[in-house]
PDB file of C-alpha atoms in Angstrom:
ATOM      1  CA  MET A   1     -74.386  14.758  70.500  1.00 64.00           C
ATOM      2  CA  SER A   2     -73.831  16.579  67.289  1.00 76.00           C
ATOM      3  CA  LEU A   3     -70.876  18.662  66.429  1.00 86.00           C
ATOM      4  CA  PRO A   4     -70.240  21.527  63.899  1.00 89.00           C
ATOM      5  CA  LYS A   5     -69.016  20.053  60.366  1.00 89.00           C
ATOM      6  CA  GLY A   6     -65.581  21.394  60.669  1.00 91.00           C
ATOM      7  CA  LEU A   7     -65.106  20.042  64.593  1.00 92.00           C
ATOM      8  CA  ALA A   8     -66.611  16.901  63.860  1.00 94.00           C
ATOM      9  CA  GLU A   9     -64.092  16.189  60.755  1.00 95.00           C
ATOM     10  CA  ASP A  10     -60.923  17.273  63.089  1.00 95.00           C
ATOM     11  CA  VAL A  11     -62.477  14.909  65.851  1.00 96.00           C
ATOM     12  CA  SER A  12     -62.952  11.937  63.271  1.00 96.00           C
ATOM     13  CA  LYS A  13     -59.416  12.543  62.002  1.00 96.00           C
ATOM     14  CA  ASN A  14     -57.815  12.000  65.417  1.00 97.00           C
ATOM     15  CA  LEU A  15     -60.098   9.163  66.313  1.00 97.00           C
ATOM     16  CA  VAL A  16     -59.096   7.360  63.036  1.00 97.00           C
ATOM     17  CA  MET A  17     -55.394   7.937  64.224  1.00 97.00           C
ATOM     18  CA  VAL A  18     -56.073   6.282  67.412  1.00 98.00           C
ATOM     19  CA  ALA A  19     -57.532   3.312  65.841  1.00 97.00           C
ATOM     20  CA  ARG A  20     -54.492   3.141  63.267  1.00 97.00           C
ATOM     21  CA  LEU A  21     -51.777   3.600  65.968  1.00 97.00           C
ATOM     22  CA  ILE A  22     -53.009   1.863  68.877  1.00 97.00           C
ATOM     23  CA  ASP A  23     -51.595  -1.543  68.292  1.00 95.00           C
ATOM     24  CA  GLU A  24     -48.433  -0.550  67.001  1.00 95.00           C
ATOM     25  CA  ASP A  25     -47.638   2.758  68.331  1.00 97.00           C
ATOM     26  CA  PRO A  26     -49.798   3.017  71.818  1.00 97.00           C
ATOM     27  CA  GLU A  27     -48.112   6.481  72.856  1.00 98.00           C
ATOM     28  CA  GLY A  28     -48.989   7.981  69.655  1.00 98.00           C
ATOM     29  CA  ALA A  29     -52.450   6.585  69.845  1.00 98.00           C
ATOM     30  CA  TYR A  30     -53.020   8.385  73.108  1.00 98.00           C
ATOM     31  CA  ALA A  31     -51.499  11.797  72.068  1.00 98.00           C
ATOM     32  CA  TYR A  32     -54.254  11.737  69.308  1.00 98.00           C
ATOM     33  CA  SER A  33     -56.804  10.532  71.776  1.00 98.00           C
ATOM     34  CA  LYS A  34     -56.103  13.485  74.298  1.00 98.00           C
ATOM     35  CA  ILE A  35     -56.573  16.001  71.245  1.00 97.00           C
ATOM     36  CA  ALA A  36     -60.034  14.505  70.446  1.00 97.00           C
ATOM     37  CA  LEU A  37     -60.689  14.363  73.974  1.00 97.00           C
ATOM     38  CA  ARG A  38     -59.875  18.171  74.076  1.00 96.00           C
ATOM     39  CA  LEU A  39     -62.174  18.909  71.144  1.00 96.00           C
ATOM     40  CA  ALA A  40     -65.118  16.728  72.055  1.00 96.00           C
ATOM     41  CA  SER A  41     -65.261  15.453  75.549  1.00 95.00           C
ATOM     42  CA  ARG A  42     -69.151  15.194  75.796  1.00 95.00           C
ATOM     43  CA  VAL A  43     -68.986  12.335  72.830  1.00 96.00           C
ATOM     44  CA  ALA A  44     -69.137   9.149  73.921  1.00 96.00           C
ATOM     45  CA  ALA A  45     -66.909   7.573  71.073  1.00 96.00           C
ATOM     46  CA  VAL A  46     -64.253   9.845  71.780  1.00 97.00           C
ATOM     47  CA  ARG A  47     -64.506   8.992  75.610  1.00 98.00           C
ATOM     48  CA  GLU A  48     -64.275   5.451  74.601  1.00 98.00           C
ATOM     49  CA  ALA A  49     -61.394   5.881  72.213  1.00 98.00           C
ATOM     50  CA  ALA A  50     -59.502   7.809  75.052  1.00 98.00           C
ATOM     51  CA  GLY A  51     -60.281   4.691  77.368  1.00 98.00           C
ATOM     52  CA  PHE A  52     -58.793   2.102  75.119  1.00 98.00           C
ATOM     53  CA  ALA A  53     -55.712   4.589  74.253  1.00 98.00           C
ATOM     54  CA  ALA A  54     -54.954   4.771  78.221  1.00 98.00           C
ATOM     55  CA  TYR A  55     -55.716   1.141  78.443  1.00 98.00           C
ATOM     56  CA  ALA A  56     -53.095   0.279  75.850  1.00 98.00           C
ATOM     57  CA  ASN A  57     -50.569   2.425  77.777  1.00 98.00           C
ATOM     58  CA  GLN A  58     -51.488   0.784  81.093  1.00 98.00           C
ATOM     59  CA  LYS A  59     -53.177   3.770  82.517  1.00 98.00           C
ATOM     60  CA  TYR A  60     -55.617   1.720  83.960  1.00 98.00           C
ATOM     61  CA  SER A  61     -57.250   4.417  86.390  1.00 98.00           C
ATOM     62  CA  GLU A  62     -57.656   6.920  83.446  1.00 98.00           C
ATOM     63  CA  ALA A  63     -58.848   4.216  81.172  1.00 98.00           C
ATOM     64  CA  LEU A  64     -61.434   3.189  83.845  1.00 98.00           C
ATOM     65  CA  ALA A  65     -62.605   6.825  84.333  1.00 98.00           C
ATOM     66  CA  GLU A  66     -63.195   7.222  80.499  1.00 98.00           C
ATOM     67  CA  PHE A  67     -64.783   3.855  80.299  1.00 98.00           C
ATOM     68  CA  ARG A  68     -67.488   4.922  83.017  1.00 98.00           C
ATOM     69  CA  ALA A  69     -67.999   8.028  81.287  1.00 98.00           C
ATOM     70  CA  ALA A  70     -68.851   6.384  78.008  1.00 97.00           C
ATOM     71  CA  ARG A  71     -71.032   4.191  79.750  1.00 97.00           C
ATOM     72  CA  ARG A  72     -73.051   6.746  81.443  1.00 97.00           C
ATOM     73  CA  MET A  73     -73.328   8.519  78.274  1.00 96.00           C
ATOM     74  CA  THR A  74     -74.611   5.318  76.105  1.00 96.00           C
ATOM     75  CA  GLY A  75     -75.897   3.065  78.843  1.00 95.00           C
ATOM     76  CA  SER A  76     -74.396   0.118  77.194  1.00 95.00           C
ATOM     77  CA  VAL A  77     -72.641  -2.752  78.880  1.00 96.00           C
ATOM     78  CA  ASP A  78     -70.241  -3.589  76.178  1.00 97.00           C
ATOM     79  CA  LEU A  79     -67.354  -2.106  78.208  1.00 98.00           C
ATOM     80  CA  TRP A  80     -67.887  -4.077  81.445  1.00 98.00           C
ATOM     81  CA  PRO A  81     -65.105  -6.628  80.657  1.00 98.00           C
ATOM     82  CA  VAL A  82     -62.611  -4.200  79.898  1.00 98.00           C
ATOM     83  CA  MET A  83     -63.582  -2.103  82.892  1.00 98.00           C
ATOM     84  CA  ALA A  84     -63.240  -5.276  85.195  1.00 98.00           C
ATOM     85  CA  ASP A  85     -59.644  -5.775  83.633  1.00 98.00           C
ATOM     86  CA  CYS A  86     -58.940  -2.243  84.429  1.00 98.00           C
ATOM     87  CA  GLU A  87     -59.651  -3.180  88.067  1.00 98.00           C
ATOM     88  CA  ARG A  88     -56.916  -6.192  87.599  1.00 98.00           C
ATOM     89  CA  GLY A  89     -54.572  -3.693  86.281  1.00 98.00           C
ATOM     90  CA  LEU A  90     -55.158  -1.532  89.297  1.00 98.00           C
ATOM     91  CA  GLY A  91     -54.346  -4.554  91.644  1.00 98.00           C
ATOM     92  CA  ARG A  92     -58.091  -4.992  92.678  1.00 98.00           C
ATOM     93  CA  PRO A  93     -58.854  -8.682  91.496  1.00 98.00           C
ATOM     94  CA  GLU A  94     -61.552  -9.169  93.719  1.00 98.00           C
ATOM     95  CA  LYS A  95     -63.326  -6.302  92.461  1.00 98.00           C
ATOM     96  CA  ALA A  96     -62.812  -7.662  88.879  1.00 98.00           C
ATOM     97  CA  LEU A  97     -64.252 -10.998  90.084  1.00 98.00           C
ATOM     98  CA  ASP A  98     -67.341  -9.132  91.710  1.00 97.00           C
ATOM     99  CA  MET A  99     -67.922  -7.681  88.131  1.00 98.00           C
ATOM    100  CA  ALA A 100     -67.819 -10.903  86.711  1.00 97.00           C
ATOM    101  CA  GLY A 101     -70.579 -12.066  88.781  1.00 96.00           C
ATOM    102  CA  ALA A 102     -72.712  -8.741  88.257  1.00 97.00           C
ATOM    103  CA  PRO A 103     -76.060  -8.903  86.394  1.00 96.00           C
ATOM    104  CA  GLU A 104     -74.424  -6.808  83.574  1.00 96.00           C
ATOM    105  CA  VAL A 105     -72.395  -9.835  82.403  1.00 97.00           C
ATOM    106  CA  HIS A 106     -75.920 -11.612  81.524  1.00 96.00           C
ATOM    107  CA  LYS A 107     -76.526  -8.548  78.980  1.00 97.00           C
ATOM    108  CA  LEU A 108     -73.466  -9.077  77.168  1.00 97.00           C
ATOM    109  CA  ASP A 109     -73.112 -10.898  73.836  1.00 96.00           C
ATOM    110  CA  LYS A 110     -71.531 -14.054  73.357  1.00 96.00           C
ATOM    111  CA  ALA A 111     -68.180 -12.387  72.671  1.00 96.00           C
ATOM    112  CA  GLY A 112     -68.434 -10.111  75.715  1.00 97.00           C
ATOM    113  CA  GLN A 113     -69.396 -13.296  77.997  1.00 97.00           C
ATOM    114  CA  VAL A 114     -66.276 -14.917  76.774  1.00 97.00           C
ATOM    115  CA  GLU A 115     -64.019 -11.923  77.342  1.00 97.00           C
ATOM    116  CA  MET A 116     -65.436 -11.585  80.846  1.00 98.00           C
ATOM    117  CA  ARG A 117     -64.632 -15.275  81.283  1.00 98.00           C
ATOM    118  CA  LEU A 118     -61.091 -14.387  80.291  1.00 98.00           C
ATOM    119  CA  VAL A 119     -60.818 -11.578  82.821  1.00 98.00           C
ATOM    120  CA  ALA A 120     -62.305 -13.707  85.704  1.00 98.00           C
ATOM    121  CA  ALA A 121     -59.617 -16.354  85.040  1.00 98.00           C
ATOM    122  CA  GLY A 122     -57.001 -13.608  85.048  1.00 98.00           C
ATOM    123  CA  ALA A 123     -58.227 -12.493  88.420  1.00 98.00           C
ATOM    124  CA  ARG A 124     -58.215 -15.868  89.701  1.00 98.00           C
ATOM    125  CA  ARG A 125     -54.431 -16.222  88.562  1.00 98.00           C
ATOM    126  CA  ASP A 126     -53.544 -12.965  90.131  1.00 98.00           C
ATOM    127  CA  MET A 127     -54.837 -14.262  93.583  1.00 98.00           C
ATOM    128  CA  ASP A 128     -52.762 -17.554  92.924  1.00 97.00           C
ATOM    129  CA  GLN A 129     -55.907 -19.877  92.508  1.00 97.00           C
ATOM    130  CA  LEU A 130     -54.733 -21.678  89.532  1.00 97.00           C
ATOM    131  CA  ASP A 131     -57.216 -24.595  89.674  1.00 97.00           C
ATOM    132  CA  ALA A 132     -60.026 -21.952  89.982  1.00 98.00           C
ATOM    133  CA  ALA A 133     -58.671 -20.287  86.876  1.00 98.00           C
ATOM    134  CA  ILE A 134     -58.733 -23.500  84.866  1.00 98.00           C
ATOM    135  CA  VAL A 135     -62.276 -24.258  85.923  1.00 98.00           C
ATOM    136  CA  THR A 136     -63.419 -20.957  84.982  1.00 97.00           C
ATOM    137  CA  LEU A 137     -62.064 -21.368  81.432  1.00 98.00           C
ATOM    138  CA  GLN A 138     -63.826 -24.568  80.945  1.00 97.00           C
ATOM    139  CA  SER A 139     -66.877 -23.758  79.033  1.00 95.00           C
ATOM    140  CA  PRO A 140     -68.838 -24.749  75.929  1.00 95.00           C
ATOM    141  CA  GLU A 141     -67.272 -22.096  73.853  1.00 95.00           C
ATOM    142  CA  LEU A 142     -63.748 -23.844  74.795  1.00 96.00           C
ATOM    143  CA  ALA A 143     -65.159 -27.335  73.821  1.00 92.00           C
ATOM    144  CA  SER A 144     -66.677 -26.128  70.640  1.00 94.00           C
ATOM    145  CA  ASN A 145     -64.895 -27.174  67.390  1.00 92.00           C
ATOM    146  CA  THR A 146     -66.291 -24.085  65.422  1.00 93.00           C
ATOM    147  CA  VAL A 147     -63.706 -21.345  65.372  1.00 95.00           C
ATOM    148  CA  GLN A 148     -64.913 -18.009  66.511  1.00 95.00           C
ATOM    149  CA  PRO A 149     -63.049 -14.515  66.813  1.00 94.00           C
ATOM    150  CA  TRP A 150     -62.562 -15.482  70.350  1.00 94.00           C
ATOM    151  CA  THR A 151     -61.628 -19.102  70.044  1.00 96.00           C
ATOM    152  CA  ALA A 152     -57.723 -18.437  69.659  1.00 96.00           C
ATOM    153  CA  ARG A 153     -57.212 -16.478  72.862  1.00 96.00           C
ATOM    154  CA  LEU A 154     -59.575 -18.639  75.067  1.00 97.00           C
ATOM    155  CA  ARG A 155     -57.634 -21.795  74.074  1.00 97.00           C
ATOM    156  CA  TYR A 156     -54.349 -20.035  74.532  1.00 97.00           C
ATOM    157  CA  ALA A 157     -55.468 -18.649  78.291  1.00 98.00           C
ATOM    158  CA  TYR A 158     -56.393 -22.263  78.967  1.00 98.00           C
ATOM    159  CA  ALA A 159     -53.197 -23.852  77.842  1.00 97.00           C
ATOM    160  CA  ASP A 160     -51.323 -21.022  79.714  1.00 97.00           C
ATOM    161  CA  ALA A 161     -53.060 -21.763  82.850  1.00 97.00           C
ATOM    162  CA  LEU A 162     -52.448 -25.582  82.409  1.00 97.00           C
ATOM    163  CA  LEU A 163     -48.911 -24.699  81.908  1.00 97.00           C
ATOM    164  CA  ALA A 164     -48.677 -22.739  84.990  1.00 96.00           C
ATOM    165  CA  ALA A 165     -50.351 -25.530  87.044  1.00 96.00           C
ATOM    166  CA  GLY A 166     -47.598 -28.055  85.925  1.00 96.00           C
ATOM    167  CA  ARG A 167     -50.020 -29.946  83.531  1.00 96.00           C
ATOM    168  CA  GLU A 168     -47.541 -29.663  80.533  1.00 96.00           C
ATOM    169  CA  ASP A 169     -48.976 -32.681  78.251  1.00 96.00           C
ATOM    170  CA  GLU A 170     -52.476 -30.913  78.499  1.00 97.00           C
ATOM    171  CA  ALA A 171     -50.911 -27.269  77.849  1.00 97.00           C
ATOM    172  CA  ARG A 172     -48.984 -28.539  74.852  1.00 96.00           C
ATOM    173  CA  GLU A 173     -52.289 -30.186  73.423  1.00 96.00           C
ATOM    174  CA  TRP A 174     -54.136 -26.887  73.969  1.00 97.00           C
ATOM    175  CA  PHE A 175     -51.367 -24.680  72.482  1.00 96.00           C
ATOM    176  CA  VAL A 176     -51.579 -26.713  69.239  1.00 96.00           C
ATOM    177  CA  LYS A 177     -55.461 -26.117  69.174  1.00 96.00           C
ATOM    178  CA  ALA A 178     -54.618 -22.438  69.692  1.00 96.00           C
ATOM    179  CA  VAL A 179     -52.352 -22.501  66.825  1.00 95.00           C
ATOM    180  CA  GLU A 180     -54.821 -24.113  64.529  1.00 94.00           C
ATOM    181  CA  SER A 181     -57.459 -21.568  65.387  1.00 95.00           C
ATOM    182  CA  ASP A 182     -55.326 -18.417  65.432  1.00 94.00           C
ATOM    183  CA  LYS A 183     -55.637 -17.301  61.755  1.00 90.00           C
ATOM    184  CA  ASP A 184     -54.748 -13.495  62.497  1.00 89.00           C
ATOM    185  CA  ASP A 185     -51.776 -14.158  64.965  1.00 89.00           C
ATOM    186  CA  SER A 186     -53.636 -12.560  67.674  1.00 91.00           C
ATOM    187  CA  THR A 187     -51.557 -14.747  70.090  1.00 94.00           C
ATOM    188  CA  ASP A 188     -47.918 -16.113  70.297  1.00 94.00           C
ATOM    189  CA  ALA A 189     -49.319 -19.716  70.574  1.00 93.00           C
ATOM    190  CA  SER A 190     -46.731 -21.035  67.994  1.00 93.00           C
ATOM    191  CA  ASP A 191     -43.806 -19.503  69.916  1.00 93.00           C
ATOM    192  CA  ARG A 192     -44.952 -21.051  73.232  1.00 93.00           C
ATOM    193  CA  LEU A 193     -45.545 -24.355  71.459  1.00 90.00           C
ATOM    194  CA  ALA A 194     -41.859 -24.224  69.839  1.00 92.00           C
ATOM    195  CA  ALA A 195     -40.448 -23.364  73.257  1.00 92.00           C
ATOM    196  CA  MET A 196     -41.810 -26.494  74.853  1.00 91.00           C
ATOM    197  CA  ASP A 197     -40.482 -28.621  72.143  1.00 86.00           C
ATOM    198  CA  GLY A 198     -36.990 -27.116  72.641  1.00 83.00           C
ATOM    199  CA  VAL A 199     -37.095 -25.576  69.021  1.00 79.00           C
ATOM    200  CA  GLU A 200     -34.942 -22.339  68.667  1.00 71.00           C
ATOM    201  CA  PHE A 201     -35.656 -19.966  65.697  1.00 60.00           C
ATOM    202  CA  VAL A 202     -32.772 -18.092  63.951  1.00 63.00           C
ATOM    203  CA  ASP A 203     -33.785 -14.923  62.207  1.00 59.00           C
ATOM    204  CA  ALA A 204     -32.365 -15.245  58.610  1.00 57.00           C
ATOM    205  CA  PHE A 205     -33.293 -11.564  57.938  1.00 56.00           C
ATOM    206  CA  VAL A 206     -31.221 -10.390  60.808  1.00 54.00           C
ATOM    207  CA  GLU A 207     -28.159 -12.258  59.635  1.00 54.00           C
ATOM    208  CA  ASP A 208     -28.656 -10.835  56.018  1.00 55.00           C
ATOM    209  CA  GLU A 209     -28.765  -7.305  57.393  1.00 54.00           C
ATOM    210  CA  VAL A 210     -25.387  -8.233  59.252  1.00 50.00           C
ATOM    211  CA  ASP A 211     -23.793  -9.391  55.971  1.00 54.00           C
ATOM    212  CA  ASP A 212     -25.009  -6.351  54.266  1.00 56.00           C
ATOM    213  CA  GLU A 213     -23.396  -4.066  56.982  1.00 54.00           C
ATOM    214  CA  ASP A 214     -19.976  -5.969  56.543  1.00 53.00           C
ATOM    215  CA  ASP A 215     -20.149  -5.365  52.970  1.00 51.00           C
ATOM    216  CA  SER A 216     -21.038  -1.699  53.316  1.00 47.00           C
ATOM    217  CA  ASP A 217     -18.102  -1.347  55.887  1.00 47.00           C
ATOM    218  CA  THR A 218     -15.661  -2.945  53.109  1.00 40.00           C
ATOM    219  CA  VAL A 219     -16.932  -0.358  50.351  1.00 38.00           C
ATOM    220  CA  VAL A 220     -16.334   2.334  52.980  1.00 38.00           C
ATOM    221  CA  VAL A 221     -12.746   1.237  53.615  1.00 37.00           C
ATOM    222  CA  MET A 222     -12.089   0.997  49.760  1.00 39.00           C
ATOM    223  CA  ASP A 223     -13.414   4.260  49.196  1.00 43.00           C
ATOM    224  CA  ALA A 224     -11.412   5.902  51.958  1.00 38.00           C
ATOM    225  CA  GLU A 225      -8.118   4.289  50.548  1.00 41.00           C
ATOM    226  CA  THR A 226      -8.835   5.546  47.011  1.00 40.00           C
ATOM    227  CA  GLU A 227      -9.522   9.310  48.361  1.00 42.00           C
ATOM    228  CA  VAL A 228      -5.995   9.025  50.112  1.00 38.00           C
ATOM    229  CA  ASP A 229      -4.426   7.977  46.862  1.00 44.00           C
ATOM    230  CA  ASP A 230      -6.086  10.610  44.928  1.00 44.00           C
ATOM    231  CA  GLU A 231      -4.694  13.069  47.621  1.00 42.00           C
ATOM    232  CA  VAL A 232      -1.141  11.905  47.374  1.00 39.00           C
ATOM    233  CA  GLU A 233      -0.771  11.849  43.691  1.00 43.00           C
ATOM    234  CA  PRO A 234      -1.021  15.676  43.167  1.00 41.00           C
ATOM    235  CA  GLN A 235       1.852  16.273  45.353  1.00 43.00           C
ATOM    236  CA  ASP A 236       4.270  14.772  42.765  1.00 43.00           C
ATOM    237  CA  ASP A 237       3.357  17.688  40.384  1.00 42.00           C
ATOM    238  CA  VAL A 238       4.533  20.590  42.866  1.00 38.00           C
ATOM    239  CA  SER A 239       6.905  22.975  40.807  1.00 39.00           C
ATOM    240  CA  VAL A 240      10.581  23.456  41.404  1.00 35.00           C
ATOM    241  CA  VAL A 241      10.138  27.183  42.412  1.00 37.00           C
ATOM    242  CA  ASP A 242       7.749  26.050  45.032  1.00 44.00           C
ATOM    243  CA  GLU A 243      10.153  23.637  46.500  1.00 41.00           C
ATOM    244  CA  LEU A 244      13.118  26.187  46.350  1.00 37.00           C
ATOM    245  CA  ASP A 245      10.949  28.591  48.339  1.00 45.00           C
ATOM    246  CA  ASP A 246      10.171  25.977  50.786  1.00 47.00           C
ATOM    247  CA  GLU A 247      13.954  25.266  51.135  1.00 45.00           C
ATOM    248  CA  ASP A 248      14.345  29.145  51.463  1.00 47.00           C
ATOM    249  CA  GLU A 249      11.820  29.337  54.153  1.00 47.00           C
ATOM    250  CA  ASP A 250      13.676  26.221  55.921  1.00 48.00           C
ATOM    251  CA  ASP A 251      16.945  28.265  55.925  1.00 46.00           C
ATOM    252  CA  ASP A 252      15.558  31.179  57.200  1.00 46.00           C
ATOM    253  CA  VAL A 253      14.233  29.302  60.295  1.00 42.00           C
ATOM    254  CA  GLU A 254      17.540  27.429  60.869  1.00 44.00           C
ATOM    255  CA  ASP A 255      19.244  30.906  60.704  1.00 47.00           C
ATOM    256  CA  GLY A 256      16.841  32.158  63.110  1.00 46.00           C
ATOM    257  CA  ILE A 257      17.525  29.368  65.473  1.00 42.00           C
ATOM    258  CA  GLU A 258      21.368  29.803  65.106  1.00 44.00           C
ATOM    259  CA  ASP A 259      21.306  33.513  65.875  1.00 47.00           C
ATOM    260  CA  ASP A 260      18.869  32.933  68.961  1.00 47.00           C
ATOM    261  CA  ASP A 261      21.662  30.315  70.180  1.00 45.00           C
ATOM    262  CA  GLU A 262      24.380  32.718  69.541  1.00 44.00           C
ATOM    263  CA  ILE A 263      22.749  35.297  71.627  1.00 44.00           C
ATOM    264  CA  GLU A 264      22.098  33.054  74.466  1.00 46.00           C
ATOM    265  CA  VAL A 265      25.674  31.802  74.452  1.00 40.00           C
ATOM    266  CA  GLU A 266      27.036  35.605  74.521  1.00 48.00           C
ATOM    267  CA  ALA A 267      24.693  36.319  77.368  1.00 49.00           C
ATOM    268  CA  ALA A 268      25.922  33.335  79.450  1.00 46.00           C
ATOM    269  CA  ALA A 269      29.543  34.351  78.737  1.00 45.00           C
ATOM    270  CA  GLU A 270      28.786  37.917  80.090  1.00 49.00           C
ATOM    271  CA  SER A 271      27.234  36.762  83.111  1.00 49.00           C
ATOM    272  CA  ALA A 272      29.986  34.237  84.110  1.00 47.00           C
ATOM    273  CA  GLU A 273      32.676  37.223  83.483  1.00 48.00           C
ATOM    274  CA  ASP A 274      30.763  39.227  85.788  1.00 52.00           C
ATOM    275  CA  VAL A 275      30.698  36.544  88.394  1.00 46.00           C
ATOM    276  CA  VAL A 276      34.450  36.063  88.225  1.00 44.00           C
ATOM    277  CA  LYS A 277      34.981  39.723  88.522  1.00 48.00           C
ATOM    278  CA  GLU A 278      32.791  39.630  91.614  1.00 51.00           C
ATOM    279  CA  ASP A 279      34.761  37.043  93.261  1.00 50.00           C
ATOM    280  CA  VAL A 280      37.966  38.741  92.520  1.00 44.00           C
ATOM    281  CA  LEU A 281      36.854  41.940  94.135  1.00 47.00           C
ATOM    282  CA  LEU A 282      35.563  40.184  97.292  1.00 50.00           C
ATOM    283  CA  LYS A 283      38.869  38.235  97.533  1.00 48.00           C
ATOM    284  CA  GLU A 284      40.720  41.740  97.406  1.00 47.00           C
ATOM    285  CA  GLU A 285      38.647  43.034 100.174  1.00 49.00           C
ATOM    286  CA  ASP A 286      39.223  40.307 102.283  1.00 49.00           C
ATOM    287  CA  ASP A 287      43.115  40.554 101.783  1.00 48.00           C
ATOM    288  CA  ASP A 288      42.701  44.334 102.683  1.00 47.00           C
ATOM    289  CA  ASP A 289      40.902  43.332 106.007  1.00 47.00           C
ATOM    290  CA  LYS A 290      43.695  40.857 106.847  1.00 45.00           C
ATOM    291  CA  ASN A 291      46.418  43.524 106.638  1.00 40.00           C
TER     292      ASN A 291
END
C-alpha cells in the first residue's frame, strides 16, 4: 500500500524512532509505534513494528495480534517464531510447541529455524521438561564451530538449560563457548561465567562518582562558610548614630514595659482595697444583726 509523500515521511520518522529506542527505551518505542499505527494501520511494516514494540513491553496479546495482521498482509512466515514466543508469554507453552512442529517452520530460513528451536526449548522449560529442552537445543548449529549471528544465543540457552538441570561442569564449558562467540554482547554469558567461578566485580566508575560527590560536598561547605564570613564583616562598619538609635529604641521598649507593670500594680492594689472595704462592711452588718 502506497501513502502520500507527506504522510509517508511522518510514518517513516516514527518507525525510525521505534527501531532506535526499542532496546534502550521500550516504552518510548511503543509510544512512537502507536503514532505510526494511527497514521497507517494498513501498512504491514507498521503493524510489524507495532508488534515488536508491544513484544518488548511484554504486551504479548497485543503483539500477537499485530504480528498476525502483518502476516496476513504479506503472507510471510518470518514472524512465526516470535508469534510462538508470544504464546509462551501468554502462558500457553503447548501452543508454542504445536507451532514449532507446524509446516511453516520448514519455510523459515536457517536463522528462523534456530529461533524456532530456541522458542521450543523455552516452552519445554516452561513445562518443567528440562531434559527435553536440552535435547531440543542439540543440533548441527550448536555443534558447528562456525560463528553465526545466532551462535552465542544458542550456546547460551544450552548452557543455561544444563545449569538448570544441575550439570554445572558442562554448563560452564558452554558458557565459555558462548562468551567466545558473543562479539556484540547479546548475552550476559561472561557475567554468568564469572558468577559460577565466584568472581565479584566492583564498578570503579561508581566509586569515582562517589568520590566526586564527596569532593563537591566539601566545596559547598567551604563556600557556605565564606558567605557567612562575608555577611558578618559588614556589621563592624555600622555607624555610631545607628547604634545610638538602636539603644534609644531599646530604652523606649523598656520604658513601655515598666509603665505597663506600674499600671498592673496599681490596678491590683485598688482591687485589694475594694475587697478589704467589702469585708469591713459585711462585718459591720453582722454586728448590727447581733445587736
